[in-house]
XYZ file of C-alpha atoms in Angstrom:
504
model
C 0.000 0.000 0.000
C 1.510 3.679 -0.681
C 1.682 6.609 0.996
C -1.481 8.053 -0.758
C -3.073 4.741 -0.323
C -2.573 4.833 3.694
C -3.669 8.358 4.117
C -7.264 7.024 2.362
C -7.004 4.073 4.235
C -6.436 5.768 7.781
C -7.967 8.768 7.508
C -11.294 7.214 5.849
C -11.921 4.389 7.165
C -13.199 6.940 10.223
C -15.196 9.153 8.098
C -16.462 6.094 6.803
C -17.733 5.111 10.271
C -19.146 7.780 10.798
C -21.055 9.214 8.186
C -24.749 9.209 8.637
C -24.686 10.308 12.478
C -25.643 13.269 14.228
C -23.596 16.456 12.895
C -22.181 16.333 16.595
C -20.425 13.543 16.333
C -19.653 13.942 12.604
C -18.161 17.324 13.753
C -15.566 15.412 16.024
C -15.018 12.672 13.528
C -13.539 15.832 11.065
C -11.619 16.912 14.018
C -10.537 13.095 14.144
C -9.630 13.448 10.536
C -7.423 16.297 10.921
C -5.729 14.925 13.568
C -4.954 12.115 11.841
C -3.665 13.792 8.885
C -1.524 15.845 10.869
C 0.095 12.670 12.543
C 1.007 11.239 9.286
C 2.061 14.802 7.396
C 2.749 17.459 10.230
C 3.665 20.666 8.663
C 4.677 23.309 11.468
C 7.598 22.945 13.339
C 5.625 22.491 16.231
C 3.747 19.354 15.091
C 6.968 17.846 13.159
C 8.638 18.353 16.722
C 5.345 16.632 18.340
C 5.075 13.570 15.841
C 9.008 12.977 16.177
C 8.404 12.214 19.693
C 5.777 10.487 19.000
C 7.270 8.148 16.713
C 10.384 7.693 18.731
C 8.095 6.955 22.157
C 5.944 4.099 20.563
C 8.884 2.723 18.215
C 10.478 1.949 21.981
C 7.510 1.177 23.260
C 6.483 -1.569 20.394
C 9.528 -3.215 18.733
C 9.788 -6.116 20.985
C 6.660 -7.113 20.019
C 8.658 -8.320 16.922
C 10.278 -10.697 18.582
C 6.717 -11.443 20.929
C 4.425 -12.208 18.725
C 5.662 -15.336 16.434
C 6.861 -17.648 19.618
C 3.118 -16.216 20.891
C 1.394 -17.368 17.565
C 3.126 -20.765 18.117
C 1.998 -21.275 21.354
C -1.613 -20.145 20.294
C -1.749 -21.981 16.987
C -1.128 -25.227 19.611
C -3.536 -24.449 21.902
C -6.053 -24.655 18.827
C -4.787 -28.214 17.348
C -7.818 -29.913 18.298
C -10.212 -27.641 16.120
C -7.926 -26.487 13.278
C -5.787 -28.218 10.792
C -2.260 -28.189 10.359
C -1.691 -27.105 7.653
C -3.871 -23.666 8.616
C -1.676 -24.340 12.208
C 1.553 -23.956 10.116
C 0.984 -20.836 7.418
C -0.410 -18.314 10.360
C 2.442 -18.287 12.808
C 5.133 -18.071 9.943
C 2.861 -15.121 8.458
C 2.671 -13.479 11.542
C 6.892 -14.075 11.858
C 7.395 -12.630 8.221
C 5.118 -9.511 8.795
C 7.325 -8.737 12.420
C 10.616 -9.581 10.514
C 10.111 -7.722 7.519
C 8.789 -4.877 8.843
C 11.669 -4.422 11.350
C 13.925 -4.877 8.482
C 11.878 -2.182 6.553
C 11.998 0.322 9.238
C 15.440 0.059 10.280
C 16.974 0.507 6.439
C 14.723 3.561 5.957
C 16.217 5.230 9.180
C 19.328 4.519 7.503
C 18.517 6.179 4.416
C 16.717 9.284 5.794
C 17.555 12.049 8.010
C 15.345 11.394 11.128
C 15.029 14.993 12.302
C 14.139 16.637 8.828
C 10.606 17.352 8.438
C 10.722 15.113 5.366
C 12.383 12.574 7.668
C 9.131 12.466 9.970
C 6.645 12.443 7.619
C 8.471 9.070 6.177
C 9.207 7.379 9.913
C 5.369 8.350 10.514
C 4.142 6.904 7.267
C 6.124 3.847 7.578
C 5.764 3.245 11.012
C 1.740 3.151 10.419
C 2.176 0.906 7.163
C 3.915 -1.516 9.595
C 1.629 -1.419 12.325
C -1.081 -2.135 10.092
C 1.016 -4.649 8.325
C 1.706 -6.607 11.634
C -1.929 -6.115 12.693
C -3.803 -7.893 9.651
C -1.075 -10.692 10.063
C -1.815 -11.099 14.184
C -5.693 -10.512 13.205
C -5.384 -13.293 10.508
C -5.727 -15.804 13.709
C -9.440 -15.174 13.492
C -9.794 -16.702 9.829
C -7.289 -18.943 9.356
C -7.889 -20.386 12.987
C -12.083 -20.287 12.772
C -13.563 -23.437 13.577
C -16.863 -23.150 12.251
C -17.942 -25.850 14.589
C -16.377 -25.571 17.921
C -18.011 -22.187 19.853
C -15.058 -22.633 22.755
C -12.602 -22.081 19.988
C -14.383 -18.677 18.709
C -14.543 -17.524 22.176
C -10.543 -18.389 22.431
C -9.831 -16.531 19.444
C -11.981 -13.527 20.387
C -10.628 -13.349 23.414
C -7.316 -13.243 22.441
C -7.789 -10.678 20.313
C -9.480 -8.748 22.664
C -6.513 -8.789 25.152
C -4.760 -7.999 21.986
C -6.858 -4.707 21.709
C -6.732 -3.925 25.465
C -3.068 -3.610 25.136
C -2.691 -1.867 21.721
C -4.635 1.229 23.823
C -1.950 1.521 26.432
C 1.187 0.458 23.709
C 0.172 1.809 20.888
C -1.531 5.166 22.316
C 1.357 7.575 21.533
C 0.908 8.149 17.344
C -2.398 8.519 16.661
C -2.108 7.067 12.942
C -0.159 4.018 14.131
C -2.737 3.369 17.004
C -5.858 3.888 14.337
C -4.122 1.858 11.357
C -5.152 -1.631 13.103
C -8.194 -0.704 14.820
C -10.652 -1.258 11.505
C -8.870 -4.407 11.163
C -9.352 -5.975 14.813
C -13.563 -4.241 13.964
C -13.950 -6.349 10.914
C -12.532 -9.821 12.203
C -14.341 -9.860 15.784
C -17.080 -8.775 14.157
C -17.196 -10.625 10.949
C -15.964 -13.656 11.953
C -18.395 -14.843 14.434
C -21.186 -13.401 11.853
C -20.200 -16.686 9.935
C -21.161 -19.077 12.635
C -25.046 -18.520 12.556
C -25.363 -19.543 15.758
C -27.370 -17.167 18.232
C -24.100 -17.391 20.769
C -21.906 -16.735 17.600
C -24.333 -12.909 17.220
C -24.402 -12.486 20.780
C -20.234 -12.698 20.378
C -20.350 -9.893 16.979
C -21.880 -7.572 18.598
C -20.241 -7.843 21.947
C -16.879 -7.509 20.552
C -18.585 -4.776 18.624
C -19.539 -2.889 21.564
C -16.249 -3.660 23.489
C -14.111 -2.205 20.078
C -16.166 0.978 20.464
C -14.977 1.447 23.913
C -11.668 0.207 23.223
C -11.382 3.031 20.603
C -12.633 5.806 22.844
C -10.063 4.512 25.596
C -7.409 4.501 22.981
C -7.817 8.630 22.155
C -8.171 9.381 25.301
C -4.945 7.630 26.134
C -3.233 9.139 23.071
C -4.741 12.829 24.053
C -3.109 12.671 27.226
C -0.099 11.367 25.848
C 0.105 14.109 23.439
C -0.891 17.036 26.245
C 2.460 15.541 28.425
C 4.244 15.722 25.306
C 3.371 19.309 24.549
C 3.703 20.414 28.588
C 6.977 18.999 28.609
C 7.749 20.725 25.220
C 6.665 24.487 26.643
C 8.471 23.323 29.946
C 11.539 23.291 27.848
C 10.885 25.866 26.216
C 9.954 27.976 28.989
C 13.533 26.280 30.488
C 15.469 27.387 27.424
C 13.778 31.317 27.715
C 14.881 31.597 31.232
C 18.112 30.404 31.217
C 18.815 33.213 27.417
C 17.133 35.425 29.989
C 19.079 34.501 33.151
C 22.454 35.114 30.337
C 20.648 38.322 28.865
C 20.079 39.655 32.626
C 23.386 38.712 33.591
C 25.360 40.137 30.776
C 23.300 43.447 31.376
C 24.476 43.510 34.753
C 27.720 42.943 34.170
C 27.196 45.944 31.298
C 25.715 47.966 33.865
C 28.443 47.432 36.543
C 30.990 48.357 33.964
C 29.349 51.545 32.768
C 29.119 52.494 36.750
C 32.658 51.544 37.408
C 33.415 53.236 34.317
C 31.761 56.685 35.410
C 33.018 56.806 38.617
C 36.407 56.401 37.220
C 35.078 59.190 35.246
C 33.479 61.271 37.574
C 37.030 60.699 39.455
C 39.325 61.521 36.508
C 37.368 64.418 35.375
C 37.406 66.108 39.227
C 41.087 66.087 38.887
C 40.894 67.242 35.112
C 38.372 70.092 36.257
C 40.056 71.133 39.448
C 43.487 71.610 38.175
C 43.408 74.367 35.109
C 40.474 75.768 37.994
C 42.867 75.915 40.726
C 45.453 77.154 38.335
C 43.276 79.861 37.261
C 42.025 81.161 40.111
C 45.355 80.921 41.852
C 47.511 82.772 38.878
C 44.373 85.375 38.189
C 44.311 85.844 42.280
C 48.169 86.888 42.151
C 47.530 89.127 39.189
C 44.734 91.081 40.711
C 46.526 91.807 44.084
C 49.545 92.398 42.125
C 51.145 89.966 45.101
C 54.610 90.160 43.631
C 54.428 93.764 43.212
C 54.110 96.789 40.870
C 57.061 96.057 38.963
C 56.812 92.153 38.067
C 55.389 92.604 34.668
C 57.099 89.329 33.273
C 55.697 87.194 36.219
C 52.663 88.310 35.507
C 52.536 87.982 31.994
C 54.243 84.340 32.344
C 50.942 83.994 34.971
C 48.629 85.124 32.398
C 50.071 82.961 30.053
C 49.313 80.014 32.676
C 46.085 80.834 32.993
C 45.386 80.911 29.337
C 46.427 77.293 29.085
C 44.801 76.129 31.261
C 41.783 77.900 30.088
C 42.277 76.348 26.755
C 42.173 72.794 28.562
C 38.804 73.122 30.259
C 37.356 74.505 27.138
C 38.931 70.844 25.451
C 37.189 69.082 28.318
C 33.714 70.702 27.938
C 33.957 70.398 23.845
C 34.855 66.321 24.464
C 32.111 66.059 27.139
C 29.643 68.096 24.786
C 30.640 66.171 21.408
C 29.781 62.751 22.998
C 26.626 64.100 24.653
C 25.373 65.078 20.987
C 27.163 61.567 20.032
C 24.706 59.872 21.880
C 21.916 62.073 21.736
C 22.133 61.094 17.960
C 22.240 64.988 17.206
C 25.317 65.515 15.635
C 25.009 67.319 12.427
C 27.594 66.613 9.676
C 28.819 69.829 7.769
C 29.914 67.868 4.648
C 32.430 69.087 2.310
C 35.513 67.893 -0.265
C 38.360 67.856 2.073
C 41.737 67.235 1.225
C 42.692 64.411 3.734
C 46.512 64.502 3.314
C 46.424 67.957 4.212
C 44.215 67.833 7.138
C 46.608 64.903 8.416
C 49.396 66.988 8.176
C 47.898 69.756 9.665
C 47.003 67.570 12.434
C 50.699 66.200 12.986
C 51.581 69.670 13.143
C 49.006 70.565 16.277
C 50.561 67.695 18.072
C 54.502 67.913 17.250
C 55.166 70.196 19.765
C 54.354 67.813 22.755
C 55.455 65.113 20.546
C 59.353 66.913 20.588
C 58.810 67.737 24.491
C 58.135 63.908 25.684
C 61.117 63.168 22.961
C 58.973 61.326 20.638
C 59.105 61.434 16.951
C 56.173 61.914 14.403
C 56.532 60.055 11.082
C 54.099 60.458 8.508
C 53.335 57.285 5.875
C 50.753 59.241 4.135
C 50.331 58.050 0.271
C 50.501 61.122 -2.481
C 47.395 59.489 -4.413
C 44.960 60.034 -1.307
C 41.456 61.020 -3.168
C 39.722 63.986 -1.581
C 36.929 63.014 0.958
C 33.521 64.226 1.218
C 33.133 64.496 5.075
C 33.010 66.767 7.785
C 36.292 68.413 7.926
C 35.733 69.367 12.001
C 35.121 65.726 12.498
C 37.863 64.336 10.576
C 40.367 66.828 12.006
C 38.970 65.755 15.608
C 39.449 62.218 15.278
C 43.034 62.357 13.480
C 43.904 64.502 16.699
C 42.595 62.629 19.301
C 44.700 59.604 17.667
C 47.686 61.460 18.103
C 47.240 62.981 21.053
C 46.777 59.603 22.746
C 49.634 58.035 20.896
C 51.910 60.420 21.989
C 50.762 60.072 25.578
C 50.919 56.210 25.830
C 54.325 56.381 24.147
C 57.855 56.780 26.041
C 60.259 58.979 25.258
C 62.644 57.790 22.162
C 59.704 56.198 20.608
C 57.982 56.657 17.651
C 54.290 57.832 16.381
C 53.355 57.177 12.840
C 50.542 58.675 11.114
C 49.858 56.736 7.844
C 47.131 56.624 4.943
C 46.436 54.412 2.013
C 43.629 53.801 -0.487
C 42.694 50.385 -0.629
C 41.732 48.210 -3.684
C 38.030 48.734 -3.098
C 38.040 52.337 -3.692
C 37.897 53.082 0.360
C 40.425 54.554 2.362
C 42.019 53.916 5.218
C 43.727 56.007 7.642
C 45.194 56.259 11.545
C 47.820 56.473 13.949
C 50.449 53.461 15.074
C 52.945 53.634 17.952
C 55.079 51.897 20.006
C 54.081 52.953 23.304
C 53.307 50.496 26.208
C 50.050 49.230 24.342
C 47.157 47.671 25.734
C 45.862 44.721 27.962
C 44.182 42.144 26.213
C 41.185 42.503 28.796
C 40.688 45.989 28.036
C 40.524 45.753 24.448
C 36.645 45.174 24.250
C 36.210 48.258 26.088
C 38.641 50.774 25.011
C 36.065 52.232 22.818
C 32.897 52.740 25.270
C 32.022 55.812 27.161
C 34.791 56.591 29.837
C 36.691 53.555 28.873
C 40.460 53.355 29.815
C 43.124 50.868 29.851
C 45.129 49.993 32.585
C 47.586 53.023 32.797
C 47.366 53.482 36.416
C 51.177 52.229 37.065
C 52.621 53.528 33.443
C 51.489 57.175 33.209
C 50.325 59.692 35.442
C 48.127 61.505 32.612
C 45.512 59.189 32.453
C 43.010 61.329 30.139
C 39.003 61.093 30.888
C 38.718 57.918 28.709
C 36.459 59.755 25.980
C 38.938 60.568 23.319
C 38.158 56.543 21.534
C 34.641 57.030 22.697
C 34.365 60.442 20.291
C 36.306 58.440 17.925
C 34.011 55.874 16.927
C 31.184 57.770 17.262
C 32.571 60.434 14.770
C 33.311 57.540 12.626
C 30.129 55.495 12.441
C 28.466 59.042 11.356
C 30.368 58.922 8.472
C 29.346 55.195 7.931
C 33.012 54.234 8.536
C 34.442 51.408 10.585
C 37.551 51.937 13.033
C 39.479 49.045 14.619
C 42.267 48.741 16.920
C 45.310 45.817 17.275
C 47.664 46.409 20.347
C 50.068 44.399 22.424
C 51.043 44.570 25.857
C 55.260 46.849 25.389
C 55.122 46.488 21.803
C 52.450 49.541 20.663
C 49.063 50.366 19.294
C 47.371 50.538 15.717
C 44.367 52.541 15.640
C 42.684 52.329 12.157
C 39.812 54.725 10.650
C 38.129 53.429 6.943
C 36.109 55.586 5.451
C 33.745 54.137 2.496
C 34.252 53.968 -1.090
C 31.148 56.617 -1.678
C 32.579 59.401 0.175
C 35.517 59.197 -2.095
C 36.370 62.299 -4.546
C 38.677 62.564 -7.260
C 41.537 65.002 -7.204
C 40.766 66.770 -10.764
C 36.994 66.921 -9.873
C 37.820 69.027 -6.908
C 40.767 71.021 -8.380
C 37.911 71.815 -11.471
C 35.337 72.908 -8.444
C-alpha cells in the first residue's frame, strides 16, 4: 500500500464510520480526521517536533513485540490443534513471523537512508511506522480466519478473546501516534465482528456484537490515552521551552548587569578623573588670576605676571577641550550631531594635524613620522570631524608612548576604492582585557602604574562615534610593550577625485 493509499485508508476508514450520524459527532469525527492527517504529514515545526516524539516513544515502546508475537502465535496456533488443521496451524504463525521480521527490516533501512530529524524525515518514519503497524496487525488478526472453527463455539470464544486482550493492550502500547494506534483498529472491527457473523449460531451474534460494543470502547479509551499522551508531550515541550527562555534570559540579565556594573565603574572612574581634570586648570586659574589682581609680587613684576597670564590661558584652553569632548559625545549619543559635509583634502588635514601635536610630541622626545600616500582622493566628510578624530589619535599616541619612541601617522587607499587612515605607535600598548572596552564611554586601559596623565577615557569614545556618522568602521590591534594601531576606513562613496575638486 503507498503513501497516498494509507492516508485514504487511515484517515477514511473513520469518516467512513461515521457518516450518517448526528452532525455532533460527525463534527468530532472531522476533528478526528485532521488529527490524523496531521500525525502522518505534520507541517509546522511544532507538530513535526510533536510527531518525532511520537514516533520515537511508541517505536520503543512496540519493537519487541517483533520478537513477541511469532513464539506467541506458536503457542496459540497449539492451543487450537484440536479444532484447526495443520496445515492452517503452520501458514499463520510463519505469516505473523514474516510480517514482524520484515517490517523491522523495513523500518530500520529507511532510518538509515533518511535524516530522522528533517521534516521530510518524519513524515516518512510516521508513514512507515503506520504501514507496519497495520502490516503486523492484519497478520496477528489473521488468527481469526485462518484459525475459525466453524464448529467448535469454545474455539471462537478463544480466538476472540485473544484478540481482545490484543486490543486492550494496543490502547496503552500503541496510544502515543495517533495514525499508528488507528491503522489496526478497523482491522481488529472487521474480524471480531465478521468472523463470528459466519457461525449462525445465536451465541456466535451475541459474540459480533459484543466484541462490537467492546471495540467501540476500546477506541474511545485509545484517544483518550493518546490525548493525554500528546498534552504531556506538549507540557513537557513548553516546559523546555519555557527552560530554554529563562536560562537566554538569566544570560541576557546577567550580561546586562555585568554591562551595567561596567558603565558604573566606568563613570566613577570618570566622575574621578574628570574632578582632577576640572580642578586643576580651575585651581590654576584662580590661583595665577588671584596673584595678578593683588599684584602679590608687586608693581614692577610685569614678566611674572605675563608668564601667569600665560598660565592661565592654558589652562583655560584645557577646560574649554574638556567641555567640547564632554559636549561632542553628549550630541554623540543624543544622535544629534550634524555633519557639515564638504571635499576635504585628507593629506592635508593629516598633516595639519601632525603639526598641532609635534610640539608635545618633541617635548616627551617622541618622533612623528608620517606614511601618508601622495594618491589620497579627496573626501567628502566633515572636515571638524575628521580633524577631531586624526587629533585625538595622536594625542593619545603620543601620551601612551615613552620617550625615544615613535608615532606614525599613515594613509592608504585600498583596492576597493575606500580609504584607510590612523595612527600606530610603540608605546606600552594595551591589555588584552581591556581591548573590548577601550572604545565605550569613559573607557580606559590599565595606565594606572605607566602614566600619570591618564586622560578622561572619551577621546576613543568620540572616535568611533565620529566615525560610524560617516558610515566608517575603526578598529584597533595592540600588544602589551610592543604599541598600538588605531585604524579609521572611510567608504568607497565618500571618495572624490583630485581633478573633480581642483575643477570645483
Amino acid at each position: 500500500m503507498g503513501r497516498f493509499g494509507l492516508d485514504v485508508y487511515v484517515t477514511g476508514s473513520f469518516t467512513a464510520v461515521l457518516s450518517g450520524i448526528p452532525a455532533q459527532i460527525r463534527a468530532a469525527g472531522r476533528n478526528l480526521r485532521r488529527e490524523l492527517n496531521a500525525s502522518l504529514n505534520p507541517q509546522s515545526e511544532a507538530e513535526v517536533r510533536l510527531v518525532d516524539q511520537q514516533i520515537t516513544i511508541a517505536r520503543q515502546a512496540s519493537w519487541t513485540t517483533n520478537y513477541i508475537l511469532p513464539p506467541a502465535a506458536v503457542l496459540i496456533s497449539l492451543a487450537n490443534v484440536r479444532w484447526v488443521p495443520l496445515d492452517r496451524l503452520i501458514v499463520w504463525p510463519l505469516i505473523v513471523t514474516i510480517a514482524c521480521a520484515g517490517s523491522d527490516i523495513y523500518f530500520n533501512r529507511l532510518m538509515r537512508r533518511i535524516d530522522e530529524g528533517s521534516p521530510q524525515g518524519v513524515r516518512a518514519r510516521a508513514h512507515a511506522f503506520a504501514g507496519i503497524t497495520m502490516a503486523t496487525s492484519f497478520a496477528w488478526a489473521l488468527m481469526a480466519v485462518l484459525l475459525w472453527s466453524p464448529s467448535s463455539t469454545v474455539n471462537h470464544m478463544f480466538l476472540l478473546l485473544i484478540l481482545a486482550s490484543t486490543i486492550s493492550g494496543w490502547t496503552s502500547l500503541g496510544a502515543s501516534h495517533l495514525a499508528s494506534a488507528f491503522a489496526s483498529m478497523p482491522i481488529y472491527l472487521a474480524v471480531q465482528f465478521g468472523m463470528p457473523l459466519t457461525g449462525g449460531t445465536t451465541i456466535d451474534t451475541m459474540l459480533a456484537f459484543l466484541c462490537a460494543g467492546y471495540w467501540i470502547i476500546m477506541t474511545g479509551l485509545l484517544y483518550t490515552n493518546y490525548k493525554t499522551r500528546e498534552r504531556i508531550l506538549r507540557l513537557e515541550s513548553e516546559r523546555g521551552t519555557l527552560i530554554d527562555d529563562l536560562q537566554r534570559a538569566k544570560i541576557e540579565s546577567d550580561r546586562a548587569r555585568e554591562r551595567a556594573e561596567l558603565a558604573s565603574r566606568a563613570k566613577s572612574s570618570f566622575l574621578a578623573n574628570m574632578s582632577h581634570e576640572l580642578r586643576t586648570p580651575l585651581n590654576a586659574i584662580l590661583g595665577f588670576s588671584e596673584i595678578i589682581h593683588t599684584r602679590a609680587l608687586g608693581p614692577t613684576a610685569d614678566a611674572q605676571y605675563v608668564e601667569y597670564g600665560g598660565f592661565i590661558h592654558d589652562s583655560g584652553k584645557h577646560l574649554l577641550a574638556l567641555i567640547s569632548d564632554i559636549l561632542d559625545l553628549a550630541k554623540i549619543e543624543a544622535g544629534r550631531l550634524i555633519l557639515r559635509e564638504e571635499n576635504i583634502n585628507l593629506a592635508r588635514l593629516l598633516s595639519d594635524a601632525a603639526q598641532m601635536v609635534a610640539m608635545k610630541a618633541r617635548d616627551g622626545q617622541i618622533t612623528l613620522i608620517s606614511d601618508v600616500a601622495a594618491d589620497l582622493p579627496y573626501v567628502f566628510a566633515d572636515e571638524r570631524a575628521l580633524r577631531q578624530i586624526t587629533v585625538n589619535l595622536l594625542s593619545n599616541a603620543v601620551k601612551f608612548t615613552p620617550p625615544n619612541g615613535d608615532v606614525t601617522i599613515f594613509a592608504t587607499r585600498n583596492p576597493d576604492g575606500s580609504v584607510r587612515f590612523g595612527v600606530q605607535d610603540n608605546g606600552i600598548g594595551i591589555e588584552p582585557e581591556d581591548l573590548a572596552r577601550v572604545f565605550e564611554n569613559f573607557g580606559q586601559g590599565r595606565h594606572d602604574a605607566v602614566i600619570a596623565d591618564q586622560g578622561t577615557g572619551l577621546g576613543l569614545a568620540i572616535v568611533k562615534g565620529l566615525v560610524d556618522a560617516h558610515a566608517g568602521t575603526v578598529s584597533l590591534e595592540s600588544e602589551p610593550g610592543r604599541g598600538t594601531k588605531v585604524t579609521v576606513t572611510l567608504p568607497a562613496d565618500r571618495m572624490r577625485e583630485r581633478v573633480k575638486e581642483a575643477a570645483a
